[in-house]
mmCIF file of C-alpha atoms in Angstrom:
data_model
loop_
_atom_site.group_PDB
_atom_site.id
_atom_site.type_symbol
_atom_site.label_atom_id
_atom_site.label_comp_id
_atom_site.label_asym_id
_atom_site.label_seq_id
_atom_site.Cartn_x
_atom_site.Cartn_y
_atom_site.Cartn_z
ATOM 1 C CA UNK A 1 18.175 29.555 -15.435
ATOM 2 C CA UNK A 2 17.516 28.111 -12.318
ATOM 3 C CA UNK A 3 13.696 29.184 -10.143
ATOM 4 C CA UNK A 4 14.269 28.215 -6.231
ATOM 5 C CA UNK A 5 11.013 26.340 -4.962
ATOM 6 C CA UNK A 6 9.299 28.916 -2.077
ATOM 7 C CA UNK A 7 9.539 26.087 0.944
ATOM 8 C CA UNK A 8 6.283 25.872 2.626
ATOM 9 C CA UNK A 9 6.878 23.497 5.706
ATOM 10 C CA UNK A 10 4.274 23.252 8.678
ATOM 11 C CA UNK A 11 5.167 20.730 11.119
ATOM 12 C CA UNK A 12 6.070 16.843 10.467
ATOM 13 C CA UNK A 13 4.659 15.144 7.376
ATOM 14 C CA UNK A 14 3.766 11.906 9.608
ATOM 15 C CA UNK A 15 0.006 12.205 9.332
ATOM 16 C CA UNK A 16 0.084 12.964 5.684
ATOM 17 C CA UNK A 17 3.052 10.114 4.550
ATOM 18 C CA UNK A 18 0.522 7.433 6.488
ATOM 19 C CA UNK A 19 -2.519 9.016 4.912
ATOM 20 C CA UNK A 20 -0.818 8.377 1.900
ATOM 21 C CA UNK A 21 0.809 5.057 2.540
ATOM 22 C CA UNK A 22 -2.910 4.107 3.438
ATOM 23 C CA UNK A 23 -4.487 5.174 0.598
ATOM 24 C CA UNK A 24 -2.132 3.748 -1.674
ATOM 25 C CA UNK A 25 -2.856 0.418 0.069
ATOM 26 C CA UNK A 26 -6.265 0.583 -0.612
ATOM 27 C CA UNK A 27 -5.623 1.469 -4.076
ATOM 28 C CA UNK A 28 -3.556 -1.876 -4.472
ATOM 29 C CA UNK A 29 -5.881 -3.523 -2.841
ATOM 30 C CA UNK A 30 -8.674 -2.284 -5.457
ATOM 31 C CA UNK A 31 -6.783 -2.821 -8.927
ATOM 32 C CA UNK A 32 -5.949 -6.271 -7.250
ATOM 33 C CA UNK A 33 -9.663 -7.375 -7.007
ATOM 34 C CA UNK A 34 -10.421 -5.774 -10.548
ATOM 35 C CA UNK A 35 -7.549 -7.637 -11.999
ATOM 36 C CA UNK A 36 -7.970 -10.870 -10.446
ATOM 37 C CA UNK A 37 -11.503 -11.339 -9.285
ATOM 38 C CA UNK A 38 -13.768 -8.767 -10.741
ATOM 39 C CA UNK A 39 -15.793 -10.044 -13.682
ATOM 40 C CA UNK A 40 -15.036 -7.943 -16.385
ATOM 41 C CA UNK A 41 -18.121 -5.974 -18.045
ATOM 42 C CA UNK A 42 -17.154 -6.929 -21.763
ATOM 43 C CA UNK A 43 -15.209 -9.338 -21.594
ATOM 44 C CA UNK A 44 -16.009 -11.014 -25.020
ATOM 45 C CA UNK A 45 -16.779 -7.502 -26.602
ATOM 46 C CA UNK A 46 -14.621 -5.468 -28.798
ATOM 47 C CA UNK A 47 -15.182 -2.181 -27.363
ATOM 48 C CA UNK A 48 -12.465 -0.106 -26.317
ATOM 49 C CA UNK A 49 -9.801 -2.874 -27.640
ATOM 50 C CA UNK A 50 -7.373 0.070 -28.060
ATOM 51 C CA UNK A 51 -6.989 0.903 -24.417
ATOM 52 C CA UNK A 52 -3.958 -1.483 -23.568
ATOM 53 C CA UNK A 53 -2.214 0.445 -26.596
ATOM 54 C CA UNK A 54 -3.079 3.681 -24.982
ATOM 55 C CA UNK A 55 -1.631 2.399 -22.062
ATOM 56 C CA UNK A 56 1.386 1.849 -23.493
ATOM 57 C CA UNK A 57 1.859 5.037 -25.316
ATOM 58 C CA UNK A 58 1.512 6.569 -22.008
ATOM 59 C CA UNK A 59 3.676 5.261 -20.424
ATOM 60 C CA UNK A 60 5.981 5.595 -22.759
ATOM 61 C CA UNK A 61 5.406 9.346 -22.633
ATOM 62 C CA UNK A 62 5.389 9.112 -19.002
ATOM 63 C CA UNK A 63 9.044 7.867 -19.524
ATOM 64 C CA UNK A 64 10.209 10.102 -21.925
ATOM 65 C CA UNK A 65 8.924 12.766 -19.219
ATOM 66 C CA UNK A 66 10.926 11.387 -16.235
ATOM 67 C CA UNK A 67 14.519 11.281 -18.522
ATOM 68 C CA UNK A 68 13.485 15.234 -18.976
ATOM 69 C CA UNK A 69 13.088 15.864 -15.373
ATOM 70 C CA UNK A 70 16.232 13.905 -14.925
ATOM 71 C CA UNK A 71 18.259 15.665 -17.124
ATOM 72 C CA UNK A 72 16.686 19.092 -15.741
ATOM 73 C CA UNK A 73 17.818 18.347 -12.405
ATOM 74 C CA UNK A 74 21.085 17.493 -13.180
ATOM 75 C CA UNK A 75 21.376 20.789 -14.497
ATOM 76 C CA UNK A 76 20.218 22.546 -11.840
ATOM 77 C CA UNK A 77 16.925 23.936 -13.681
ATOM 78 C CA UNK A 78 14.524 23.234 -10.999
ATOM 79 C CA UNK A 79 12.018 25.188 -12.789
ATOM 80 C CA UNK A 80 11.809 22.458 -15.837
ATOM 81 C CA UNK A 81 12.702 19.996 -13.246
ATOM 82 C CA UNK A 82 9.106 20.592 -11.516
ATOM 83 C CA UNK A 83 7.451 20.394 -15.210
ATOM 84 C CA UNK A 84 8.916 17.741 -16.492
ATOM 85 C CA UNK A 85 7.872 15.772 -13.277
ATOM 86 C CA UNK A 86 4.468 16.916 -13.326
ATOM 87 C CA UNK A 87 4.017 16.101 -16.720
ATOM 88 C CA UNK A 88 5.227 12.740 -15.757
ATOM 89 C CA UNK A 89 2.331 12.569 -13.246
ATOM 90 C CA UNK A 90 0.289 13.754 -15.981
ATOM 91 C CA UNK A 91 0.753 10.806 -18.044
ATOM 92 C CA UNK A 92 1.020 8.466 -15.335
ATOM 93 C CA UNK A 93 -2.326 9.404 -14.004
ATOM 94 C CA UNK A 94 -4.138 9.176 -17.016
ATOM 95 C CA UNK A 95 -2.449 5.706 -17.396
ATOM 96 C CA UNK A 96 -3.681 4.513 -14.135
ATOM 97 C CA UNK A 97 -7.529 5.533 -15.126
ATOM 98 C CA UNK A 98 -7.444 3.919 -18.701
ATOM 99 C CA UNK A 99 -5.374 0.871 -17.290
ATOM 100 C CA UNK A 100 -8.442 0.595 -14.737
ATOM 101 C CA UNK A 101 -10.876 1.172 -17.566
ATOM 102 C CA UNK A 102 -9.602 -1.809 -19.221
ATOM 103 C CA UNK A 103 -9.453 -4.271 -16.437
ATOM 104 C CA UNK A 104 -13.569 -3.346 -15.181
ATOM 105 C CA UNK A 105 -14.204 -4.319 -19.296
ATOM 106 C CA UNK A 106 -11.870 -6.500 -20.583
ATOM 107 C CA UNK A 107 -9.912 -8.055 -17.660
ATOM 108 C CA UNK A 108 -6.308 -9.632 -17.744
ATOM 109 C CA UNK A 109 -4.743 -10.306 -20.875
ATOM 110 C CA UNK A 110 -3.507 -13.920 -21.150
ATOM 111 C CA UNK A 111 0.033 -14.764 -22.280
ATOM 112 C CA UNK A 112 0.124 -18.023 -23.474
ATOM 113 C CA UNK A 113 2.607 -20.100 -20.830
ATOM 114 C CA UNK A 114 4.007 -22.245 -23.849
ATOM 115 C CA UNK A 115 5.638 -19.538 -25.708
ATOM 116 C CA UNK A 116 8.902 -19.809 -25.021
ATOM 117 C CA UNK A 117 9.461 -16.526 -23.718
ATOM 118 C CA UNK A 118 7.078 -17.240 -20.859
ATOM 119 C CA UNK A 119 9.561 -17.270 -18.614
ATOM 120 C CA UNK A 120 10.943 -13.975 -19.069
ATOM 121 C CA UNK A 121 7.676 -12.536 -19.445
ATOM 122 C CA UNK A 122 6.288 -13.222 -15.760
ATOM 123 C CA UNK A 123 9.471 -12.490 -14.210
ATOM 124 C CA UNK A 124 9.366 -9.312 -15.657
ATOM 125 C CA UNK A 125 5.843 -8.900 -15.140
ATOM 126 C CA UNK A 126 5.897 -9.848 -11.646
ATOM 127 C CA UNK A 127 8.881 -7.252 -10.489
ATOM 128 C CA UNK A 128 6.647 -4.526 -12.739
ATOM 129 C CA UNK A 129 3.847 -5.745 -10.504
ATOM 130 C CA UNK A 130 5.627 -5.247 -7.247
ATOM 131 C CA UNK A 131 7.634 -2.204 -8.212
ATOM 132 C CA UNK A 132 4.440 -0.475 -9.134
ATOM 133 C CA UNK A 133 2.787 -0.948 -5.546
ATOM 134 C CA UNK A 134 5.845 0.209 -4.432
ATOM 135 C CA UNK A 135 5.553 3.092 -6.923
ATOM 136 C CA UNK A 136 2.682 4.638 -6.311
ATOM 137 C CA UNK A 137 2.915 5.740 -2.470
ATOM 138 C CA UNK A 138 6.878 6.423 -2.900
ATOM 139 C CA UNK A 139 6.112 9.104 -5.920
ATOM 140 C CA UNK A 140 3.130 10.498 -4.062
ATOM 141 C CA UNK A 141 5.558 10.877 -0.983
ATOM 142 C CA UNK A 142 8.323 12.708 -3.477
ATOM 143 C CA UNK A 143 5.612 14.790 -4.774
ATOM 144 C CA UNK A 144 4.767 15.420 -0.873
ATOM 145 C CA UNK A 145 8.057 16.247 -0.296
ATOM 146 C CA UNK A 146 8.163 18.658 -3.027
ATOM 147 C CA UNK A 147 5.614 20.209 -2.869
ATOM 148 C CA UNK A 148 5.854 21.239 0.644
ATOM 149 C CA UNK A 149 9.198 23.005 0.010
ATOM 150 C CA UNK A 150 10.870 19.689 1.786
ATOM 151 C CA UNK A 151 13.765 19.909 -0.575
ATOM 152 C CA UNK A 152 16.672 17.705 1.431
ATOM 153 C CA UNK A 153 13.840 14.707 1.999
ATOM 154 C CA UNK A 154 12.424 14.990 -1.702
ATOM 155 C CA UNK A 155 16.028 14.570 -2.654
ATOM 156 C CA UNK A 156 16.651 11.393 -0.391
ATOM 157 C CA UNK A 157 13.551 9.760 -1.376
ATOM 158 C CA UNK A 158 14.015 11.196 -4.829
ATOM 159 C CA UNK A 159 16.836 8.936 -5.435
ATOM 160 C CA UNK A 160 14.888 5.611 -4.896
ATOM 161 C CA UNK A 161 11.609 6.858 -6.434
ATOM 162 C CA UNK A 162 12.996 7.902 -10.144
ATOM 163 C CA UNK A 163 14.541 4.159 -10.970
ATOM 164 C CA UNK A 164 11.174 2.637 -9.709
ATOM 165 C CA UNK A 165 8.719 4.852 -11.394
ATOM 166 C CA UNK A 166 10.936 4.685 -14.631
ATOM 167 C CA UNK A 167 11.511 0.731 -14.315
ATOM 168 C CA UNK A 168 7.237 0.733 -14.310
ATOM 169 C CA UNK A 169 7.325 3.130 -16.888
ATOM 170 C CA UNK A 170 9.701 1.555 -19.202
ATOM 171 C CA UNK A 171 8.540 -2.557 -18.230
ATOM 172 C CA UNK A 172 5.144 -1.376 -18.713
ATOM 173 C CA UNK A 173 5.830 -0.971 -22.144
ATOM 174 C CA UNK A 174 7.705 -3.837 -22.745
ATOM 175 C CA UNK A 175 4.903 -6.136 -21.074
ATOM 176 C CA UNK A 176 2.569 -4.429 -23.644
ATOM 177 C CA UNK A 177 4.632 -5.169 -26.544
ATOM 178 C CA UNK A 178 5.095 -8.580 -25.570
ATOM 179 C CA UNK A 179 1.694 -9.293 -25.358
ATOM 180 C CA UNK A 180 0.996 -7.793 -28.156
ATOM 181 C CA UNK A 181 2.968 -9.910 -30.338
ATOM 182 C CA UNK A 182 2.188 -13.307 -28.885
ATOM 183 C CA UNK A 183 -1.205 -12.380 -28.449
#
């Protein structure tokens, strides 16, 4: 059974999409200087070794959550639609505060550039990189959108954000399990 989404519009979303666009930036511009210039706390400790593994499992659940909102919107449940999505959020969320947690302590796991699938690795890791700067203001926007009872622009910007945040989702995963193996 399909629940319609009460709209709740107030004037344009301009202020709030460049709030957001901003804040994302920021936010780039943080996890950049933890990855590649903050010294990490423990970086020859074991502690918390298992993060990068719940990083993965997350967003593997964070995946599994967007092909359920998918599926829910292609059959018109809106209801289960909105779940599934936040759920995805969910997951993603708590991905982005463990994946943090990781970098302060351990820093960037190194993937050793003569294994021969070095090349495929930082290609992929590179567009998961990029896509997930791109990610991260586009599903706050959707959410925006949403949200606000914005239907026709959550749909239009709805279309681009799903393939990005699941391409993160999914690569994310894969970079883990690569690294994993040839680590």
């Amino acid at each position: 059974m399909s629940t319609a989404v009460e709209p709740r519009q107030s004037g344009t979303p301009g202020k709030t999409i460049a709030t957001i666009i901003a804040i994302s930036a920021v936010a780039s511009a943080f996890i950049c200087w933890l990855v590649y210039f903050h010294v990490p706390a423990d970086a020859a400790g074991a502690r918390f070794r298992f993060l990068p593994a719940v990083n993965a499992a997350l967003n593997a659940l964070s995946t599994v959550a967007l092909l359920f909102g998918f599926y829910y919107v292609k059959q018109h449940k809106l209801l289960a639609h909105r779940r599934a999505m936040l759920t995805a959020f969910f997951f993603s969320s708590i991905f982005l505060v463990s994946y943090l947690t990781n970098f302060a302590l351990h820093g960037e796991t190194k993937f050793n550039r003569l294994n021969p699938l070095w090349g495929f690795y930082w290609k992929l890791l590179l567009s998961h990189i990029l896509l997930s700067v791109v990610a991260l203001p586009i599903i706050l926007i959707t959410f925006f959108f949403s949200l606000t009872g914005r239907i026709p622009s959550h749909r239009r910007i709805a279309r681009w954000t799903f393939p990005i945040w699941l391409y993160v989702s999914i690569t994310g995963v894969i970079v883990y399990a690569m690294q994993a193996a040839c680590h």
